Amino acid sequence: MSDSEHTAPQDTTGKDEAELARMGYKQELKRDLSLMQVSVYFVFFPTALCTTEHQKKNFGVSFSIISVITGIPSLFLYGLNTGGPAVMVWGWVVVASFTLMVGLAMAEVCSAHPTSGGPYFWAAMLSEPENAALASWITGWFNLLGQVAVTTGISFACANFISTACTLGTNFVPTPNTTIGIYAAVLFTQGLTNTFGVRLLHYLNNISVWWHAVGTFSLVVAVLAKAPGHQSAKFVFQTFLDGTGPPGDGWSDRASVPYVVVIGILMAQYTLTGFDASAHMTEETHNAAMSGSIGIVMAIGVSAVLGWFLLLGLLFSIQDLDATLNSTTGQPVTQIFLDTVGEKGAIVLMVIVIGAMYFCGTFSITSNSRMMYAFARDGGIPGHKFFNKVSAEWRSPIRTVWLACTLSFILGLPSLGSSVAFAAATSIATIGLYISYGIPVALRVIYHKKFVRGPFHLGLFSFPVAIAAIAWIAFISIAFILPQINPVDSQSLNYAIVAVAIVITYSVGFWLISARKWFSGPVKQISAEEMGIDVMGLKDIDKL
């Protein structure tokens, strides 16, 4: 750590609103969240006994959004076909290690700037003044893309698993149209849940963390205990599979085995995504300068351990690999349930998975709507005057809740005509979010002399961790736009590159054409309103 860096005051005597005011904002969202309020957290991290209740609840939101019981089952078929068990198991370890580096680097910045804007606010604060608005603009749009795509991935997976569950013991045959209908219903009910404000989310968060932790543990124990037989350690830890194309024409044949390994880690990286939710919820959390940072780091750590446990449990419980890969249910995880605990038991386990996915999607919309509200508050999205409102009754940004639901539904529509649309959506989510994570971390390194540290900081490890995080983000941003299926055609195209290109073109193009003339980055709301300036009015932006 450079001697020229400064350390912010360590006083946390209940002045979260004052800290928010220092950054230029009113306290409009209701601070009703702590970090987690369940003792299961201590099972994985005994040192958590030293943390506050506020820190535990903030952890809970990120933990629920990471949701290993959502990410792993939803991309389990992709993982089996793209590298198989060996890549799934060891890829998880590698990805978790580098993701923790990213989380630590982000946590340091979050502690210095705890606001619901998250990465796009950090980018502005860490840049030189003349570049702050552009850095904030680009980061905000990548974060928004990732937020929308991750909600799409989560809730669409929930709809898929509901469709699959409906086939158990019935004659129901799901179609793309019925799945889209279920997807719309899932998003609508999740939007309603978020509409009713923070108090309802406060209780759901407690339920969600218990559901994820106890549900995952129970699921793994059930399939391992009831499985007629178990796969060997060699199968789980050493078996490589390539189902990325017709036999003999997969990417390992056309390109190389390392290529399949690289694109195969998508399952792990997508699962360990969304922990910036702790940053987006800081304006609703007490002791935000520590709660947000600890929430980020602990959510990654707990999820990494729990996810590996789930992954090993499922892989060891596979009974017939070919039958699992070609399951009539369309979901290999469902086939594992049927082969181990029978149809009735499979229904119970599917309910556990679907419930976790539903909670995960609900809190993804919570995080998404807070980011959109914060970006609209600073004039960063079209219609910002409409979307920068907080409900006086519910103290929640209801308009951006429904904006998040609408955009996520639209992004899910390509699934009607593409066999790999879901994997593409997960790629978009991963790339968008991690680029938005990487920009402020890179700026923190470049402009380290002006960085004012918060109470959570890494000391001498700050630069090495940040550099590792930046390198990893650059690597995965390239890896996940690569073709996933061979041959590449209109049905198998990884359209993640299209979505990323649209965001780059829009954000840079609109900046050059118009936004650079009026977007000034995160505005100083309190001081502006004292001057009688409408901070959301473009005509008054130049007065700030």
mmCIF file of C-alpha atoms in Angstrom, residues 62 65-66 98-99 101-107 109-110 117-120 122-123 126 138-140 142-144 146-147 150 269-280 296 300 367 371 429-444 466 469-470 472-474 476-477:
data_model
loop_
_atom_site.group_PDB
_atom_site.id
_atom_site.type_symbol
_atom_site.label_atom_id
_atom_site.label_comp_id
_atom_site.label_asym_id
_atom_site.label_seq_id
_atom_site.Cartn_x
_atom_site.Cartn_y
_atom_site.Cartn_z
ATOM 1 C CA SER A 62 -25.424 -11.586 -1.848
ATOM 2 C CA ILE A 65 -28.175 -14.082 -5.326
ATOM 3 C CA ILE A 66 -25.024 -16.175 -5.820
ATOM 4 C CA PHE A 98 -9.938 -15.870 -8.536
ATOM 5 C CA THR A 99 -13.478 -14.739 -7.740
ATOM 6 C CA MET A 101 -9.629 -12.016 -5.392
ATOM 7 C CA VAL A 102 -12.190 -9.968 -7.306
ATOM 8 C CA GLY A 103 -14.431 -9.821 -4.241
ATOM 9 C CA LEU A 104 -11.625 -8.676 -1.945
ATOM 10 C CA ALA A 105 -10.616 -5.919 -4.351
ATOM 11 C CA MET A 106 -14.239 -4.803 -4.668
ATOM 12 C CA ALA A 107 -14.788 -4.953 -0.918
ATOM 13 C CA VAL A 109 -13.496 -0.006 -2.743
ATOM 14 C CA CYS A 110 -17.002 -0.603 -1.361
ATOM 15 C CA GLY A 117 -24.772 2.983 -7.094
ATOM 16 C CA GLY A 118 -22.012 0.458 -6.490
ATOM 17 C CA PRO A 119 -19.413 0.050 -9.266
ATOM 18 C CA TYR A 120 -20.532 2.993 -11.422
ATOM 19 C CA TRP A 122 -16.879 3.941 -7.526
ATOM 20 C CA ALA A 123 -15.624 4.461 -11.082
ATOM 21 C CA LEU A 126 -11.679 6.839 -8.412
ATOM 22 C CA ILE A 138 -19.435 3.020 -19.190
ATOM 23 C CA THR A 139 -19.343 1.140 -15.871
ATOM 24 C CA GLY A 140 -23.006 1.861 -15.209
ATOM 25 C CA PHE A 142 -22.098 -2.709 -18.216
ATOM 26 C CA ASN A 143 -23.427 -3.222 -14.690
ATOM 27 C CA LEU A 144 -26.975 -2.652 -15.900
ATOM 28 C CA GLY A 146 -25.115 -7.756 -16.280
ATOM 29 C CA GLN A 147 -27.863 -7.118 -13.738
ATOM 30 C CA VAL A 150 -28.345 -12.375 -14.424
ATOM 31 C CA GLN A 269 -18.118 -18.337 -12.966
ATOM 32 C CA TYR A 270 -21.797 -17.654 -13.657
ATOM 33 C CA THR A 271 -22.760 -19.238 -10.351
ATOM 34 C CA LEU A 272 -20.266 -17.129 -8.403
ATOM 35 C CA THR A 273 -21.697 -13.867 -9.734
ATOM 36 C CA GLY A 274 -23.936 -11.173 -8.308
ATOM 37 C CA PHE A 275 -22.141 -10.466 -5.044
ATOM 38 C CA ASP A 276 -22.174 -6.742 -5.839
ATOM 39 C CA ALA A 277 -25.682 -6.922 -4.367
ATOM 40 C CA SER A 278 -24.073 -6.152 -1.014
ATOM 41 C CA ALA A 279 -22.864 -2.857 -2.467
ATOM 42 C CA HIS A 280 -26.241 -2.009 -3.990
ATOM 43 C CA ILE A 296 -19.210 -9.440 -0.495
ATOM 44 C CA ILE A 300 -18.181 -15.659 -2.049
ATOM 45 C CA SER A 367 -30.310 -5.602 -6.434
ATOM 46 C CA MET A 371 -28.737 -0.134 -9.259
ATOM 47 C CA ALA A 429 -24.549 -11.748 -17.221
ATOM 48 C CA THR A 430 -21.053 -12.858 -16.329
ATOM 49 C CA ILE A 431 -19.264 -10.577 -18.795
ATOM 50 C CA GLY A 432 -21.401 -7.513 -18.066
ATOM 51 C CA LEU A 433 -21.112 -7.751 -14.311
ATOM 52 C CA TYR A 434 -17.435 -8.602 -14.172
ATOM 53 C CA ILE A 435 -16.438 -5.786 -16.528
ATOM 54 C CA SER A 436 -18.336 -3.394 -14.272
ATOM 55 C CA TYR A 437 -16.463 -4.886 -11.299
ATOM 56 C CA GLY A 438 -13.109 -4.598 -13.048
ATOM 57 C CA ILE A 439 -13.256 -0.940 -14.134
ATOM 58 C CA PRO A 440 -13.307 0.589 -10.614
ATOM 59 C CA VAL A 441 -10.719 -1.925 -9.377
ATOM 60 C CA ALA A 442 -8.421 -0.931 -12.252
ATOM 61 C CA LEU A 443 -8.990 2.755 -11.541
ATOM 62 C CA ARG A 444 -8.229 2.160 -7.865
ATOM 63 C CA ALA A 466 -6.313 -6.055 -7.442
ATOM 64 C CA ALA A 469 -8.592 -9.607 -10.159
ATOM 65 C CA ILE A 470 -8.149 -7.373 -13.217
ATOM 66 C CA TRP A 472 -8.915 -12.668 -14.377
ATOM 67 C CA ILE A 473 -11.749 -10.383 -15.469
ATOM 68 C CA ALA A 474 -9.956 -9.638 -18.737
ATOM 69 C CA ILE A 476 -13.144 -14.400 -18.729
ATOM 70 C CA SER A 477 -14.497 -11.429 -20.704
#
